[in-house]
């Protein structure tokens, strides 16, 4: 199964993704995590990404798409994958479609987690106390990330809806409850 989990920052994509990939034995591809690793390893691309991330902005599409292109050449994606935090705009979604087409496959489903905005801001600021992510700790950066989500990413719901691949899931509840909701969607694909 080839799944995209999407939703605004702080909705719990990463948390749920970690649980799901264990159960379905597919790799978890978080472009945000990849950027943070590239930065930790002091690579040039990591340093460039960090500039954007620290402002709550999107890293330029050509950089992000190239990272994904590279990742999709690994053998472990043969039986599927779970994308977390990618695609984040229409151009990235187009790039993903093209990449998958070149591998003679396609996205199975895009599952959107939905949560109220103020809940997100509070969750992210709280996460910032322990996550070590500077982009979580600053309220204006957090609000900027949410704003960009609504400006650029949320329209992907229509993108995948038009392809009959969109599923919305209520993101309010315990981690376990939300996992069950997500599995109900996935097991029905
Ligand atoms: O997905 P995550 O919240 O970990 O991403 C952290 C940051 O990485 C985003 O706020 C954004 O600055 C950057 N990012 C991006 N494009 C992606 C994924 C992440 O620009 N596709
Ligand atoms: Mg995340």
Coordinates of C-alpha atoms and ligand atoms in Angstrom, one line a residue:
X1 CA 0.0 0.0 0.0
X2 CA 1.2 3.4 -0.9
X3 CA -0.2 5.9 1.5
X4 CA 0.2 9.6 2.2
X5 CA -0.7 10.8 5.6
X6 CA -1.4 14.5 5.7
X7 CA -2.7 17.3 7.9
X8 CA -1.5 20.5 9.5
X9 CA 1.6 20.6 11.6
X10 CA 1.1 19.1 15.0
X11 CA -1.9 17.0 14.0
X12 CA -0.1 13.8 14.9
X13 CA 1.0 12.6 11.4
X14 CA 4.5 11.5 12.6
X15 CA 3.1 9.8 15.8
X16 CA 0.6 7.8 13.9
X17 CA 3.0 7.0 11.0
X18 CA 5.4 5.4 13.4
X19 CA 2.7 3.1 14.7
X20 CA 1.3 2.2 11.3
X21 CA 4.6 1.4 9.6
X22 CA 5.3 -1.2 12.3
X23 CA 2.0 -2.9 11.7
X24 CA 2.0 -2.8 8.0
X25 CA 5.8 -3.4 7.5
X26 CA 6.3 -0.5 5.2
X27 CA 8.9 2.3 5.4
X28 CA 8.1 5.6 7.0
X29 CA 9.2 8.4 4.7
X30 CA 9.2 11.8 6.5
X31 CA 10.8 14.5 4.4
X32 CA 11.0 16.7 7.6
X33 CA 13.0 13.9 9.3
X34 CA 15.3 13.5 6.3
X35 CA 16.0 17.3 6.3
X36 CA 16.8 17.2 10.0
X37 CA 19.2 14.3 9.5
X38 CA 20.9 16.0 6.5
X39 CA 21.4 19.1 8.8
X40 CA 22.7 17.0 11.6
X41 CA 25.2 15.4 9.2
X42 CA 26.3 19.0 8.3
X43 CA 25.5 18.5 4.6
X44 CA 25.0 21.6 2.3
X45 CA 21.5 20.6 1.5
X46 CA 20.7 20.2 5.2
X47 CA 22.0 23.7 5.9
X48 CA 19.9 25.2 3.1
X49 CA 16.8 23.3 4.3
X50 CA 17.4 24.5 7.9
X51 CA 17.1 28.1 6.7
X52 CA 13.6 27.6 5.5
X53 CA 12.5 25.3 8.3
X54 CA 13.5 27.8 11.0
X55 CA 11.2 30.3 9.4
X56 CA 8.4 27.8 9.1
X57 CA 8.5 28.0 5.3
X58 CA 8.6 25.2 2.7
X59 CA 12.0 24.1 1.4
X60 CA 12.1 24.8 -2.4
X61 CA 10.3 22.1 -4.4
X62 CA 13.3 21.1 -6.5
X63 CA 15.3 20.2 -3.3
X64 CA 12.5 18.3 -1.7
X65 CA 11.5 16.4 -4.9
X66 CA 15.1 15.4 -5.5
X67 CA 15.3 13.9 -2.0
X68 CA 12.1 12.0 -2.6
X69 CA 13.3 10.8 -6.1
X70 CA 16.4 9.4 -4.4
X71 CA 14.4 7.8 -1.6
X72 CA 12.1 6.0 -4.0
X73 CA 15.0 4.3 -5.7
X74 CA 15.6 2.2 -2.5
X75 CA 14.5 -1.4 -2.6
X76 CA 12.4 -1.2 0.6
X77 CA 9.6 0.8 -1.1
X78 CA 8.7 -2.1 -3.4
X79 CA 5.9 -3.3 -1.1
X80 CA 4.7 0.2 -0.3
X81 CA 5.4 3.2 1.9
X82 CA 3.9 5.8 4.1
X83 CA 4.7 9.4 3.3
X84 CA 4.5 11.8 6.2
X85 CA 4.7 15.5 5.4
X86 CA 5.1 15.1 1.6
X87 CA 3.7 16.2 -0.8
X88 CA 3.1 19.7 0.7
X89 CA 1.8 21.5 -2.4
X90 CA 0.5 20.8 -5.9
X91 CA 3.8 20.8 -7.6
X92 CA 5.2 18.2 -5.2
X93 CA 2.1 16.1 -5.7
X94 CA 2.6 16.3 -9.5
X95 CA 6.2 15.3 -9.0
X96 CA 5.3 12.4 -6.9
X97 CA 2.8 11.2 -9.5
X98 CA 5.4 11.4 -12.2
X99 CA 8.0 9.6 -10.0
X100 CA 5.6 6.8 -9.2
X101 CA 4.6 6.5 -12.8
X102 CA 8.2 5.9 -13.7
X103 CA 8.2 3.1 -11.2
X104 CA 5.0 1.8 -12.8
X105 CA 2.9 2.4 -9.7
X106 CA 0.7 5.1 -8.0
X107 CA -0.6 6.4 -4.7
X108 CA -3.2 4.2 -3.1
X109 CA -4.7 6.7 -0.7
X110 CA -4.2 10.1 0.9
X111 CA -5.5 10.2 4.4
X112 CA -5.9 13.6 6.0
X113 CA -6.0 14.0 9.8
X114 CA -8.2 16.8 10.9
X115 CA -7.9 18.9 14.1
X116 CA -8.9 22.4 15.2
X117 CA -6.2 25.1 14.7
X118 CA -5.9 26.3 18.3
X119 CA -5.4 22.7 19.5
X120 CA -2.5 22.5 17.0
X121 CA -0.8 25.7 18.2
X122 CA -1.0 24.5 21.8
X123 CA 0.2 21.0 20.9
X124 CA 3.2 22.3 18.9
X125 CA 4.3 24.7 21.6
X126 CA 4.1 21.9 24.1
X127 CA 6.1 19.6 21.8
X128 CA 8.7 22.4 21.4
X129 CA 9.4 22.2 25.2
X130 CA 10.9 18.7 24.6
X131 CA 11.3 18.0 20.9
X132 CA 14.4 20.1 20.4
X133 CA 12.9 21.5 17.2
X134 CA 13.3 25.2 17.1
X135 CA 10.4 25.5 14.7
X136 CA 8.1 24.1 17.4
X137 CA 9.2 26.4 20.2
X138 CA 8.4 29.8 18.6
X139 CA 4.7 30.8 18.4
X140 CA 5.1 33.0 15.2
X141 CA 6.9 30.2 13.4
X142 CA 4.3 27.7 14.5
X143 CA 1.5 30.0 13.2
X144 CA 3.4 30.5 9.9
X145 CA 3.6 26.8 9.4
X146 CA -0.1 26.4 9.9
X147 CA -0.8 29.4 7.6
X148 CA 1.3 27.8 4.9
X149 CA -0.5 24.6 5.4
X150 CA -3.8 26.2 4.6
X151 CA -2.4 28.3 1.7
X152 CA -0.5 25.5 -0.1
X153 CA -1.1 22.1 1.4
X154 CA -4.8 21.9 2.2
X155 CA -5.8 22.1 -1.5
X156 CA -4.2 18.7 -1.9
X157 CA -7.4 17.4 -0.5
X158 CA -9.1 18.4 -3.7
X159 CA -6.2 17.0 -5.7
X160 CA -6.6 13.5 -4.2
X161 CA -10.4 13.8 -3.9
X162 CA -10.6 14.3 -7.7
X163 CA -8.5 11.1 -8.1
X164 CA -10.8 9.3 -5.7
X165 CA -8.0 8.8 -3.3
X166 CA -8.9 11.1 -0.5
X167 CA -10.0 10.0 3.0
X168 CA -10.5 12.3 6.0
X169 CA -10.0 11.1 9.6
X170 CA -10.8 12.9 12.8
X171 CA -7.5 13.6 14.5
X172 CA -8.9 14.3 18.0
X173 CA -8.6 11.5 20.5
X174 CA -6.0 9.1 21.9
X175 CA -3.2 7.9 19.7
X176 CA -4.8 4.4 19.8
X177 CA -8.2 5.7 18.8
X178 CA -6.8 7.5 15.9
X179 CA -4.7 4.5 14.9
X180 CA -7.9 2.4 14.8
X181 CA -9.6 5.0 12.6
X182 CA -6.7 5.0 10.2
X183 CA -6.5 1.2 10.0
X184 CA -10.2 1.1 9.2
X185 CA -9.5 3.2 6.2
X186 CA -6.3 1.4 5.2
X187 CA -7.8 -2.1 5.6
X188 CA -10.7 -1.1 3.3
X189 CA -8.5 0.0 0.4
Ligands
LIG1 O1 6.9 17.4 8.3 P1 7.6 18.2 9.3 O2 6.7 19.0 10.2 O3 8.6 17.4 10.1 O4 8.5 19.3 8.5 C1 9.2 20.3 9.2 C2 9.6 21.4 8.2 O5 10.3 20.9 7.1 C3 8.4 22.1 7.6 O6 7.8 23.1 8.4 C4 9.0 22.7 6.4 O7 9.8 23.8 6.7 C5 10.0 21.6 6.0 N1 9.4 20.7 5.0 C6 9.2 21.2 3.7 N2 8.7 20.4 2.7 C7 8.3 19.1 3.0 C8 8.4 18.6 4.3 C9 9.0 19.4 5.3 O8 9.6 22.3 3.4 N3 7.7 18.4 2.0
LIG2 MG1 6.2 15.3 11.6

